[in-house]
Coordinates of C-alpha atoms in Angstrom, one line a residue:
Chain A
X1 CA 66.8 -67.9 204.4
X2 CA 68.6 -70.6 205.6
X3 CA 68.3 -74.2 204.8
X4 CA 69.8 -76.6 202.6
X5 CA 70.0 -76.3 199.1
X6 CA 67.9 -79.2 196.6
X7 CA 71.2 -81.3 195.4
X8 CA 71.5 -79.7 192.2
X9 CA 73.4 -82.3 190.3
X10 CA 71.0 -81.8 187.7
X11 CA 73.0 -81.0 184.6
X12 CA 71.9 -81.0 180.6
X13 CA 71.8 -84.9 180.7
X14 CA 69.0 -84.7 183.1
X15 CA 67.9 -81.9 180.7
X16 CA 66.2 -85.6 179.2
X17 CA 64.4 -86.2 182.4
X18 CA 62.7 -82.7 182.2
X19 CA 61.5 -83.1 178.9
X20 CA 60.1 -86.2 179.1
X21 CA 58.3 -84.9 182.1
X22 CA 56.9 -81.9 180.0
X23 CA 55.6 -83.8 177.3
X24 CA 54.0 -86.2 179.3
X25 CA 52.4 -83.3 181.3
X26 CA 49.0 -83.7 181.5
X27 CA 49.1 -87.3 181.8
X28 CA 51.4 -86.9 184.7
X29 CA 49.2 -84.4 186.4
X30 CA 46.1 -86.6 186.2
X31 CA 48.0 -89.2 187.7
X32 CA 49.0 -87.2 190.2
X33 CA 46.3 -85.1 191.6
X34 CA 44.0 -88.9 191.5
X35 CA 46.6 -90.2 194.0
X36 CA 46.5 -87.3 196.0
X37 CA 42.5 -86.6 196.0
X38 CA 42.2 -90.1 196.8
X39 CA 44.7 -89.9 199.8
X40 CA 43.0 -86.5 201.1
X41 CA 39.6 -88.4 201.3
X42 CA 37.3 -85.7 199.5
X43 CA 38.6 -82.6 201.8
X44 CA 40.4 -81.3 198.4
X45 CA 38.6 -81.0 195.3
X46 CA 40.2 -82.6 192.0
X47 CA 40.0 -79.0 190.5
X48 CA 41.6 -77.1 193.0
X49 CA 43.9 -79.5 193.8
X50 CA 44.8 -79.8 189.7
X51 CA 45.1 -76.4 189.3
X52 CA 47.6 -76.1 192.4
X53 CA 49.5 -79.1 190.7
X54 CA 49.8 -77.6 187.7
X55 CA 51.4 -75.1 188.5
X56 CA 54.2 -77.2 191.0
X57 CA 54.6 -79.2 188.2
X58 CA 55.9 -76.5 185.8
X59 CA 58.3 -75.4 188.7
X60 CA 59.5 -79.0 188.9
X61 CA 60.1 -79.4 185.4
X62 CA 62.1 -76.3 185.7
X63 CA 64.4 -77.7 188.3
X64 CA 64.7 -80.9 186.3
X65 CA 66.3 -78.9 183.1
X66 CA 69.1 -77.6 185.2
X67 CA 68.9 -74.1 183.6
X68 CA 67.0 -72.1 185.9
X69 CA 69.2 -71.1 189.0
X70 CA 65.7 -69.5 190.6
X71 CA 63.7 -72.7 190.3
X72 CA 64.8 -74.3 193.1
X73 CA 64.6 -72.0 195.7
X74 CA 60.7 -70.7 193.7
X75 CA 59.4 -74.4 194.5
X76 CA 61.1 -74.7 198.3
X77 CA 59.1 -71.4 198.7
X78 CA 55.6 -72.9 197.5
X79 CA 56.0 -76.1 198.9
X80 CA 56.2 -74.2 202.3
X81 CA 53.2 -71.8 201.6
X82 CA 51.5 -75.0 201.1
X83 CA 52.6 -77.1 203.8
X84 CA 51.8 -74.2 206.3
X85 CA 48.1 -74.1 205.1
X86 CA 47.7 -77.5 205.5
X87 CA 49.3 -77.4 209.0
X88 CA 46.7 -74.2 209.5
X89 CA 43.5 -76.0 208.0
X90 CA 44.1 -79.5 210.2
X91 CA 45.5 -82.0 207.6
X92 CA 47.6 -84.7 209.0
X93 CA 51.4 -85.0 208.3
X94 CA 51.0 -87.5 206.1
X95 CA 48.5 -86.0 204.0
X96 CA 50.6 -83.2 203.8
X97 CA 53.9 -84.7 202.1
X98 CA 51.7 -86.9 200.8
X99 CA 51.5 -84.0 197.7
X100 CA 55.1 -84.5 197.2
X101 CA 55.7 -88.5 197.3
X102 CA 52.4 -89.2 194.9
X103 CA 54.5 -87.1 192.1
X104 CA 57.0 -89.8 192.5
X105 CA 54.8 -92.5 192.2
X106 CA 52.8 -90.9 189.0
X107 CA 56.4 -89.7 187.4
X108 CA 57.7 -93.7 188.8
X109 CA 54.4 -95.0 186.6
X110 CA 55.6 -92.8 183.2
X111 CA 59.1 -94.0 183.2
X112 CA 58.6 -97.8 184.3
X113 CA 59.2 -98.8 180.4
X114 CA 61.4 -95.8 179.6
X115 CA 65.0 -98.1 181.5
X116 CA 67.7 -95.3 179.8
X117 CA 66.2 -92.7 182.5
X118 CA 66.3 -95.0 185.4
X119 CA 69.5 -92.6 186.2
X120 CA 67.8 -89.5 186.1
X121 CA 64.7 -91.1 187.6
X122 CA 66.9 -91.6 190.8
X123 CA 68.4 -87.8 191.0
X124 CA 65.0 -86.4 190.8
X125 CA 63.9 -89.3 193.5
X126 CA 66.2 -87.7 195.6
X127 CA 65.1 -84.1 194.6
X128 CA 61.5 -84.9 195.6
X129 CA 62.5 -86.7 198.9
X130 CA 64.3 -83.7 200.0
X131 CA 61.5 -81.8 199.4
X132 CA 59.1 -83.9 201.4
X133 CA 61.4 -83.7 204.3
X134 CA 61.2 -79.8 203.6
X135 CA 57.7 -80.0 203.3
X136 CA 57.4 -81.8 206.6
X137 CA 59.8 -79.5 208.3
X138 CA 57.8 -76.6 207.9
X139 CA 54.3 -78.5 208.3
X140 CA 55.6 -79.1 212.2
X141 CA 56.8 -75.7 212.3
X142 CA 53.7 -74.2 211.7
X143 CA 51.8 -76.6 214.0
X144 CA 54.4 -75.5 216.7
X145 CA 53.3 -72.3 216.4
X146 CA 49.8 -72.5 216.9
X147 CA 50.4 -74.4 220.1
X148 CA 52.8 -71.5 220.9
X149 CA 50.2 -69.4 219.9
X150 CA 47.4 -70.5 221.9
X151 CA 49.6 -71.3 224.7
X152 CA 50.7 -67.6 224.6
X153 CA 46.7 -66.5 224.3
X154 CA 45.5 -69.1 227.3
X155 CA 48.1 -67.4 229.3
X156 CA 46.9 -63.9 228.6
X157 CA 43.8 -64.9 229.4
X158 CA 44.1 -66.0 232.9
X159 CA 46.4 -63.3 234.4
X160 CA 43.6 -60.5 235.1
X161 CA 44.4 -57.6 236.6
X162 CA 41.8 -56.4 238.8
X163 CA 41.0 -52.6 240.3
X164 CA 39.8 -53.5 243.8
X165 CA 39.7 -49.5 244.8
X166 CA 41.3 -46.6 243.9
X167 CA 44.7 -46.9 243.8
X168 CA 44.4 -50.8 244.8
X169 CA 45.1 -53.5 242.1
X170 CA 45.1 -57.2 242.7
X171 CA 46.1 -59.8 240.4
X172 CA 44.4 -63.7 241.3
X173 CA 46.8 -66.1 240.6
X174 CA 45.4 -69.7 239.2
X175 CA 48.1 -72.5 238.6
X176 CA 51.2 -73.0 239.3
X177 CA 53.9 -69.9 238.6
X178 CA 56.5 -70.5 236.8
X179 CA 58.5 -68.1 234.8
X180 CA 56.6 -67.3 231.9
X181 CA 53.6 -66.4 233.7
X182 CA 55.6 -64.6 236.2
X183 CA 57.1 -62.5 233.1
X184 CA 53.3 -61.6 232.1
X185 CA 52.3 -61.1 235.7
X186 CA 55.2 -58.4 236.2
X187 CA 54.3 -56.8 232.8
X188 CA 50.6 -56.7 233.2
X189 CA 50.9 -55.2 236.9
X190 CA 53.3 -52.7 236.0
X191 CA 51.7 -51.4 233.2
X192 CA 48.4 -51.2 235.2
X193 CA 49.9 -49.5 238.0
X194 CA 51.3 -46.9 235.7
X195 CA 47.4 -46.4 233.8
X196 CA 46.1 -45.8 237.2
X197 CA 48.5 -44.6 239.7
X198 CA 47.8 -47.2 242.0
X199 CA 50.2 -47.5 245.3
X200 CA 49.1 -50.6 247.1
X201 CA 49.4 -54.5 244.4
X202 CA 47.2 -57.1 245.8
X203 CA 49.2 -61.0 244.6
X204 CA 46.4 -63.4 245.9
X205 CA 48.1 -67.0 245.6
X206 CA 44.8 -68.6 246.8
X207 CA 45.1 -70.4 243.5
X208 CA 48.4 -71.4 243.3
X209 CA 48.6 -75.4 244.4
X210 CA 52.4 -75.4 245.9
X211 CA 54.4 -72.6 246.9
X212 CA 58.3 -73.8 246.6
X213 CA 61.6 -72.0 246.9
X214 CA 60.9 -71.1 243.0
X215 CA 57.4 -69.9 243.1
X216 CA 58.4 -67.7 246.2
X217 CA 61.3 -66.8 244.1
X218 CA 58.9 -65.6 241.1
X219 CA 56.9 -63.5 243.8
X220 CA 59.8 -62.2 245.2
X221 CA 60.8 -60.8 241.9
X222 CA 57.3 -59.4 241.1
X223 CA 57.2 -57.2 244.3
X224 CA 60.5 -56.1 243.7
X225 CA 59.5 -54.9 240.6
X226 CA 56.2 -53.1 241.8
X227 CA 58.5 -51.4 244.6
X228 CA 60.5 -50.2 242.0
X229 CA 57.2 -47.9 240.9
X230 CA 56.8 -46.9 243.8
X231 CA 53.7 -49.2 244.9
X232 CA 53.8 -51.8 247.8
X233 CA 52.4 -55.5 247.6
X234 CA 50.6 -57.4 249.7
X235 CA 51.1 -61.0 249.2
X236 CA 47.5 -62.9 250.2
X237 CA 45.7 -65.9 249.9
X238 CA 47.9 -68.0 252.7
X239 CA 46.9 -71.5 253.4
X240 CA 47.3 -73.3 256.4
X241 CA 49.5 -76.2 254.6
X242 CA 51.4 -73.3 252.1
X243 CA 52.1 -71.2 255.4
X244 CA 54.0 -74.3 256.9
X245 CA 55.6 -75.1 253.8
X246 CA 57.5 -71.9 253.5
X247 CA 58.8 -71.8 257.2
X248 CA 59.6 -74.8 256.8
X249 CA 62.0 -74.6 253.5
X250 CA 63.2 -71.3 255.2
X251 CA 61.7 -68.6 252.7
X252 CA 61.6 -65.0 254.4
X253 CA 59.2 -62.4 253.3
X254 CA 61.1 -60.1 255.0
X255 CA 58.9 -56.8 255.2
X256 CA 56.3 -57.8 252.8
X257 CA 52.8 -57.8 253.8
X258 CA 51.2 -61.4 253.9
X259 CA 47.5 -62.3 254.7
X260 CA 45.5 -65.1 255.2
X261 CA 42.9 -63.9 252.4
X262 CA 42.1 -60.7 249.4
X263 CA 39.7 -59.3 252.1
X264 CA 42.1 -59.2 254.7
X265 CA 44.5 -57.6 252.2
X266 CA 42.2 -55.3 251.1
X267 CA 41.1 -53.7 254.6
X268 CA 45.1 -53.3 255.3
X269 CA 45.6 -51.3 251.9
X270 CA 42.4 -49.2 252.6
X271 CA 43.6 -48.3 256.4
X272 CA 47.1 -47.8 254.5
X273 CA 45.5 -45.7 252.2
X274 CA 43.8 -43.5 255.2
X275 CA 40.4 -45.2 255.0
X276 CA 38.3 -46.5 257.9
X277 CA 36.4 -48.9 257.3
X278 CA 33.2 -49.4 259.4
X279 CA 29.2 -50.3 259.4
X280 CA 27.1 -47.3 259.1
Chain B
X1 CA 79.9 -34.9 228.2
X2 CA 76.7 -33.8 228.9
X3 CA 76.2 -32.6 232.7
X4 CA 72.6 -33.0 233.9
X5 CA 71.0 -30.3 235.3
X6 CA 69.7 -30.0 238.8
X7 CA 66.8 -27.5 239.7
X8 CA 66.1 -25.9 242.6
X9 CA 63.0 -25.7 244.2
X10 CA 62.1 -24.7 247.8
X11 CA 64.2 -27.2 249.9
X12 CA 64.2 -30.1 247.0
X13 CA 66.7 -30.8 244.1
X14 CA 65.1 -31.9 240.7
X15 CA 66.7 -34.1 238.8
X16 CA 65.3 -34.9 235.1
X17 CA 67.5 -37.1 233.0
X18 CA 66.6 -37.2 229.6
X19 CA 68.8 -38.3 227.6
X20 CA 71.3 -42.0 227.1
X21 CA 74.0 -41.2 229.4
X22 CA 77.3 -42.5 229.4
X23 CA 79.7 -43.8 232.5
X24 CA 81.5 -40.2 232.8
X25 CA 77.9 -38.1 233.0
X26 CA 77.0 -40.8 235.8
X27 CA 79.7 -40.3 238.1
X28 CA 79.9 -36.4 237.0
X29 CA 76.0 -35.8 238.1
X30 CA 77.1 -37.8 241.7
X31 CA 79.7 -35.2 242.1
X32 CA 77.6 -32.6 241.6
X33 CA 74.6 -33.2 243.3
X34 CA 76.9 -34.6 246.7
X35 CA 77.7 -30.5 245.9
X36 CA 74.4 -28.9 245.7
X37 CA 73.5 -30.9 248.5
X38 CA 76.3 -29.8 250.9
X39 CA 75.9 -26.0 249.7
X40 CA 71.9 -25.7 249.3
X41 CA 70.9 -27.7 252.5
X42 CA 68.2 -29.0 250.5
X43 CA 66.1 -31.9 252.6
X44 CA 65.0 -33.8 249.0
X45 CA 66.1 -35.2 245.8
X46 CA 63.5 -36.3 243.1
X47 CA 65.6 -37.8 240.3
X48 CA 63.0 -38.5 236.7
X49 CA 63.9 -41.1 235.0
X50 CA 60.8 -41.4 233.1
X51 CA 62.7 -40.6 229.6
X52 CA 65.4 -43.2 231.2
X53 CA 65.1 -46.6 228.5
X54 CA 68.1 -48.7 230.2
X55 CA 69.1 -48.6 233.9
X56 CA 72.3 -51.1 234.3
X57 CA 74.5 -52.1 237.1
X58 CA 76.7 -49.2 236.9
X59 CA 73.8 -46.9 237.0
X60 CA 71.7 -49.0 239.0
X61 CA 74.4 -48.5 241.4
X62 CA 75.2 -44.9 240.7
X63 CA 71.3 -44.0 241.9
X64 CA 72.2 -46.2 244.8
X65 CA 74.9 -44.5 245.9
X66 CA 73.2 -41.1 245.3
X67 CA 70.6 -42.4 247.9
X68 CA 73.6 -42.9 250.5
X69 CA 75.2 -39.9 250.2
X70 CA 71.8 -37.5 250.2
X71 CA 71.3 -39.4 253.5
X72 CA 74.6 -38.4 255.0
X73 CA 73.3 -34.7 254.3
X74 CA 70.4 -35.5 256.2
X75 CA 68.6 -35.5 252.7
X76 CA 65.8 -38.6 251.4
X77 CA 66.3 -39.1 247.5
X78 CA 62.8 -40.7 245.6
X79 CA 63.1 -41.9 242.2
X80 CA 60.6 -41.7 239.7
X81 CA 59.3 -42.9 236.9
X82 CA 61.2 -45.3 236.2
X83 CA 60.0 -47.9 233.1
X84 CA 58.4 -50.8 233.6
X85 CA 60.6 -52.6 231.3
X86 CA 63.1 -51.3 232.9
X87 CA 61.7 -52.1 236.3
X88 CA 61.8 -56.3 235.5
X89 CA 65.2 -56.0 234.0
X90 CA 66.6 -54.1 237.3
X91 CA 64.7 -56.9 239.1
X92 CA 66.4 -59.6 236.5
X93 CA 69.9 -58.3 237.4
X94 CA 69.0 -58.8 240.9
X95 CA 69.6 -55.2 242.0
X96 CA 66.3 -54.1 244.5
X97 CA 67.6 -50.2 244.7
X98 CA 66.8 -50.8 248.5
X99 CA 67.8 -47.8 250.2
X100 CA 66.4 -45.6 247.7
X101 CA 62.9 -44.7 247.7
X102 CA 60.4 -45.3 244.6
X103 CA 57.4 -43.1 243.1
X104 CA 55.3 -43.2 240.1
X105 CA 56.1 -39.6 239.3
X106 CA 57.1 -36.7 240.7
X107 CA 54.2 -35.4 242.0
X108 CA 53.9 -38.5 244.3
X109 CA 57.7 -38.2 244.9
X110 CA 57.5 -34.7 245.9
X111 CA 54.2 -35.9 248.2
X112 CA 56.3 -38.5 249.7
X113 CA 59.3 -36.5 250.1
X114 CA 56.9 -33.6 252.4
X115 CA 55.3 -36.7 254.2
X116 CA 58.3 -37.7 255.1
X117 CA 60.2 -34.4 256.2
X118 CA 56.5 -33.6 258.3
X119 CA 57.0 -37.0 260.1
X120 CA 53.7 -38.2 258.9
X121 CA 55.4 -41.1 257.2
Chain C
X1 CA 76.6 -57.8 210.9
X2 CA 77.7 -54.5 212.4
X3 CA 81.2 -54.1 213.9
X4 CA 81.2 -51.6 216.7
X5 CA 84.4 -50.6 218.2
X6 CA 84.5 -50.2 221.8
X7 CA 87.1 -47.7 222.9
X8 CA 85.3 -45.4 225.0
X9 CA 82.3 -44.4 226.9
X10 CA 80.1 -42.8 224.1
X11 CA 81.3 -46.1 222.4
X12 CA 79.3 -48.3 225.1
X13 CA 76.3 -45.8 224.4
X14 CA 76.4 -46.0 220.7
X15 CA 76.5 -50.0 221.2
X16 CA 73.5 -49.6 223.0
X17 CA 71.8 -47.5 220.5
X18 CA 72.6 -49.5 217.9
X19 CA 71.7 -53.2 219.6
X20 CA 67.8 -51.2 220.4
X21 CA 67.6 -50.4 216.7
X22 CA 68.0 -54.0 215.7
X23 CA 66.2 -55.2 218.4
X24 CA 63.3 -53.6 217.7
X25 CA 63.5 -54.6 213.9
X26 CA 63.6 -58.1 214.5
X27 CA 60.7 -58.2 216.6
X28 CA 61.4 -58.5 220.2
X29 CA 59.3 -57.4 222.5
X30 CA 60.1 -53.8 224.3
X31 CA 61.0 -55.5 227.6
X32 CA 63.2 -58.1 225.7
X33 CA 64.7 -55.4 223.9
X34 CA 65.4 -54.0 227.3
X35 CA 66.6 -57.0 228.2
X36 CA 68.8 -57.7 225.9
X37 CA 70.5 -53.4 225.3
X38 CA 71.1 -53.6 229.0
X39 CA 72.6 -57.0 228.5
X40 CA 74.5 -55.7 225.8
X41 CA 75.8 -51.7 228.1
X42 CA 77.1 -54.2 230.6
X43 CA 79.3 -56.4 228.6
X44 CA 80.2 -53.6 226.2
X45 CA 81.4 -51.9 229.4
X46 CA 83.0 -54.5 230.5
X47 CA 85.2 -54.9 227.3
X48 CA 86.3 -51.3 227.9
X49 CA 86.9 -51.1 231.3
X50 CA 88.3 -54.3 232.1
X51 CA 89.2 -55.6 228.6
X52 CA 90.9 -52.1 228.0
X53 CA 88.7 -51.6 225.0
X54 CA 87.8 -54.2 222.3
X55 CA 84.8 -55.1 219.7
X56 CA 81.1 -55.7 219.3
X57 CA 79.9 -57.1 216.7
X58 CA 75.7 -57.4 215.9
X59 CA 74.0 -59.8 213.7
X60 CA 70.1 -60.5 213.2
X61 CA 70.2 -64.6 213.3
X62 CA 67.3 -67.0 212.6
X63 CA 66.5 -69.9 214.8
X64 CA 66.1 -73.5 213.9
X65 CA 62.3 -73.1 214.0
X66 CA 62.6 -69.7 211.8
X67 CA 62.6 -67.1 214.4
X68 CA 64.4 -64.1 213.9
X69 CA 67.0 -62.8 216.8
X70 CA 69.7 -60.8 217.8
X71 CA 73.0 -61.9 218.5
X72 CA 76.1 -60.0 219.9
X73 CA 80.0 -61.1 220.1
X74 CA 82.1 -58.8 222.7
X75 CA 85.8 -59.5 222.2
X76 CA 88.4 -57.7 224.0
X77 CA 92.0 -58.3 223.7
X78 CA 92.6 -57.8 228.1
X79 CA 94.4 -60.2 230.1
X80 CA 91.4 -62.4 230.2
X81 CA 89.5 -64.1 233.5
X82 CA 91.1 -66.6 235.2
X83 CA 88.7 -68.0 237.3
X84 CA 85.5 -68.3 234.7
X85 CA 83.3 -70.2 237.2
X86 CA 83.9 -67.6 239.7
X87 CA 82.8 -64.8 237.5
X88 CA 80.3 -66.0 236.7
X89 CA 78.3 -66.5 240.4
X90 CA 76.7 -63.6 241.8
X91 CA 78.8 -60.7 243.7
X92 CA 82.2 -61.4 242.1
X93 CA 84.3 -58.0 242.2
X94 CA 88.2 -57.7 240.3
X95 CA 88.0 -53.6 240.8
X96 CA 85.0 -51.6 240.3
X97 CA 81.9 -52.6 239.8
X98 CA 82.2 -55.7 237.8
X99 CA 79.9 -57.6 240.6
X100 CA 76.6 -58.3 239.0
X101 CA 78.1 -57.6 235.2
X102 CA 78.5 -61.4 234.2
X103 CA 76.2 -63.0 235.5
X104 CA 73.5 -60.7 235.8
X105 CA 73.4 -60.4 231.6
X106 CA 73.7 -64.0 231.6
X107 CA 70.2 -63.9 233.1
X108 CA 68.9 -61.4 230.5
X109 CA 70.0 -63.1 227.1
X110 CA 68.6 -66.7 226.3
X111 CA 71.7 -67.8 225.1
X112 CA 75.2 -67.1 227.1
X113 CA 78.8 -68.0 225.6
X114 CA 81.8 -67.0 227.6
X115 CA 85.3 -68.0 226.5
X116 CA 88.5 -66.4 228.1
X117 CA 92.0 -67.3 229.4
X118 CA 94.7 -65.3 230.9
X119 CA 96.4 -63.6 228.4
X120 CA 94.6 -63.8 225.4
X121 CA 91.3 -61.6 226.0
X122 CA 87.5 -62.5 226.6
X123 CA 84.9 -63.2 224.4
X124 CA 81.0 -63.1 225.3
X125 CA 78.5 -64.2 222.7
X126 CA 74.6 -63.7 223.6
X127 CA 71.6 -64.4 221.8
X128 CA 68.1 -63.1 222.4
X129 CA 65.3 -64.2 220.5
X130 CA 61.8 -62.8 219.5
X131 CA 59.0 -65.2 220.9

């Protein structure tokens, strides 16, 4: 994993700092879990929150003797675990690191009459801001992702893939096409016309609020791609204003079937496909 | 190098690739279906690419060619099966494979390839 | 890292097999693994053909946000591209069939490095990563 390492300059002189730490343990911990229960509003209980502190605390005071080469890179790891569940379960950034700068304060509150460790106070200052950068780091991570995530699901979502008749697909367009969609579009289409053997893709743009050089550039590619299988498209959904739009910014269809709406498009596969259609 | 076979049947060739070809098997199936062609008289081509995971320039341009050269023998190639994957990266490297016609398999290739030869097209 | 050596035409094929393994270990999608092994056939083949043979070398990378991806350095030790701007625009031919090589993977990979002058080789780095 990458990432920068805690500045170990922790050597056996600091080995001072982690003792005193230990022995004032469950003093420190009290301290510590009040500040933070207090900062998290009730949303935390003083016993889970304890028992999690506990535990960090031990890992600290590891790091803090300078023997254990594993320490560090053990509390990086938690912190993480921990910042990504509160980034999951809707806690603010500030609570968040808030876990790591209340140790400072309670630890700050131990040594106020203790001036020989003021030096080693300050290393392990600057071992617990580095971990609340850390811990921040991966708290907007992991919010990143959910966006990503739901983005990613939203998306799914509204590219259906219809079966208008056999061996006629059409995919309704909504919003504006840009590349990702146009990735998802080509995937989804393909893949349908290889379950079902379809010959004739129906892109309806009916939905789509401008059609620029880009966007016709994005369809462009997707009926490529569906030629490539062997189907045809059919490009529907015109509007007046779109239709002047692309003669006017010189876009060429070329040979591929446009139509002022999905019904007209669907009568031209049908006949394509051999069918008549008429009232009986 | 492996040479790809090419089957025989009624007036069409059938080509299956199966397998990750390299640049000299490309250029060595051209030759010898611009052969088969020229002896055989055969009016279709089918080449199967549905075992086929990467279609690049040079072979995007190899089927190309293929499509040029069945033509001068009075001959329409249809290629099948091809990925979709490999469809939108074809499409992403800008090559259409215009000039060479498309099916979803070789049923409908062999459909198309009768269709055509029966004028119906 | 894997060091492929590109020397002849079962070499470009084994680069490809070898960028699809990885790819699909470090979770990119089939059609970016696609992508990114075609990506990977044309500049491999570019190294040997132009390049006169040369290197590929393969190593899984994590983003800034803790994404895995794959990323691929072709070096070849050929007299190098003169022009780079020209290369790299659509339809540019020195012999045969180098026309959509350069910039056609350019559009495959989401991350494109091209360094070369006369005389002392090319080298392409690209970088796809999972989403």
């Amino acid at each position: 994993m990458q990432g920068n390492y805690l500045p170990m300059d922790v050597d056996s002189s600091q080995g001072r700092m982690g003792a005193y730490m230990r022995d004032h343990q469950d003093k420190v911990v009290g301290r510590w879990t009040e500040l933070v229960v207090t900062g998290l509003r009730g949303r935390s209980s003083a016993v889970e929150v304890r028992r999690e502190f506990d535990d960090l605390y031990s890992l600290v005071i590891r790091v803090m003797s300078g023997a254990d080469e594993q320490a560090a890179g053990e509390l990086r790891a938690v912190l993480a675990e921990l910042s990504r569940s509160r980034a999951r379960n809707g806690f603010s950034p500030r609570e968040t690191a808030l876990a790591v700068f209340a140790l400072k304060d309670a630890v700050y509150e131990l040594v106020t009459d203790a001036t020989d460790l003021v030096p080693e106070y300050l290393v392990f200052s600057r071992i617990m801001d580095d971990l609340g950068l850390h811990t921040f780091e991966i708290y907007a991570a992991a919010r990143e992702q959910i966006i990503a995530d739901q983005a990613a699901a939203m998306l799914e979502l509204s590219t259906p893939v219809i079966r208008l008749w056999e061996g006629i697909i059409a995919v309704p367009l909504v919003g504006t096409l840009d590349s990702a969609r146009t990735q998802l579009v080509m995937e989804k289409l393909l893949e349908t016309l290889v379950a079902t053997g379809a010959e004739h893709a129906v892109l309806d743009i009916t939905g789509v609020p401008t059609v620029d050089t880009e966007v016709a550039q994005h369809l462009l590619k997707t009926v490529s791609a569906v030629r490539l299988l062997g189907a045809e498209c059919i490009i529907s959904g015109i509007r007046p204003q779109v239709a002047q739009t692309i003669v006017a910014l010189g876009i060429e269809f070329g040979d591929i079937a446009t139509k002022a709406t999905l019904a007209d498009a669907l009568l031209h596969a049908l006949n394509r496909t051999g069918y008549q259609v008429g009232k009986a | 190098m492996e040479r790809v076979p090419i089957l025989k049947i009624g007036t069409t060739l059938f080509v299956s690739i199966q397998i990750d070809l390299q640049d000299e098997s490309v250029v060595r199936l051209q030759e010898d279906l611009a052969e088969e062609l020229a002896a055989t008289g055969a009016r279709g081509v089918i080449i199967d690419i549905t075992a086929v995971e990467i279609v690049d320039s040079f072979i995007g341009r190899m089927l190309a060619t293929i499509g040029s050269i069945s033509r001068l023998f009075d001959a329409e190639t249809v290629l099948v099966g091809m990925r979709p994957a490999v469809a939108i990266t074809l499409t992403e490297l800008g090559l259409s494979l215009r000039g060479v016609r498309t099916a979803l398999n070789a049923e409908k290739g062999l459909a198309l390839l009768n269709s055509t030869v029966n004028g119906t097209a | 890292m894997d060091e492929l050596p590109i020397r002849t035409g079962d070499d470009v094929v084994r680069v490809r097999q070898q960028v699809r393994v990885v790819a699909a270990q470090n979770g990119l999608s089939l059609v970016d693994q696609t992508k990114l092994v075609t990506a990977a056939s044309e500049l491999a083949r570019n190294a040997l053909v132009h390049g006169g043979g040369g290197l590929a070398r393969v190593e899984v990378v994590t983003s800034g946000t803790g994404k895995p991806g794959v990323r691929i350095d072709f070096t070849d030790d050929g007299p190098g591209i003169a022009d780079l701007d020209l290369a790299l625009t659509d339809g540019w031919t020195s012999g045969d069939g180098l026309g959509l090589g350069l910039s056609g993977a350019r559009r495959l990979v989401d991350e494109f490095e091209l360094t070369s002058k006369p005389g002392s080789g090319t080298s392409v780095v690209v970088t796809k990563w999972s989403r």
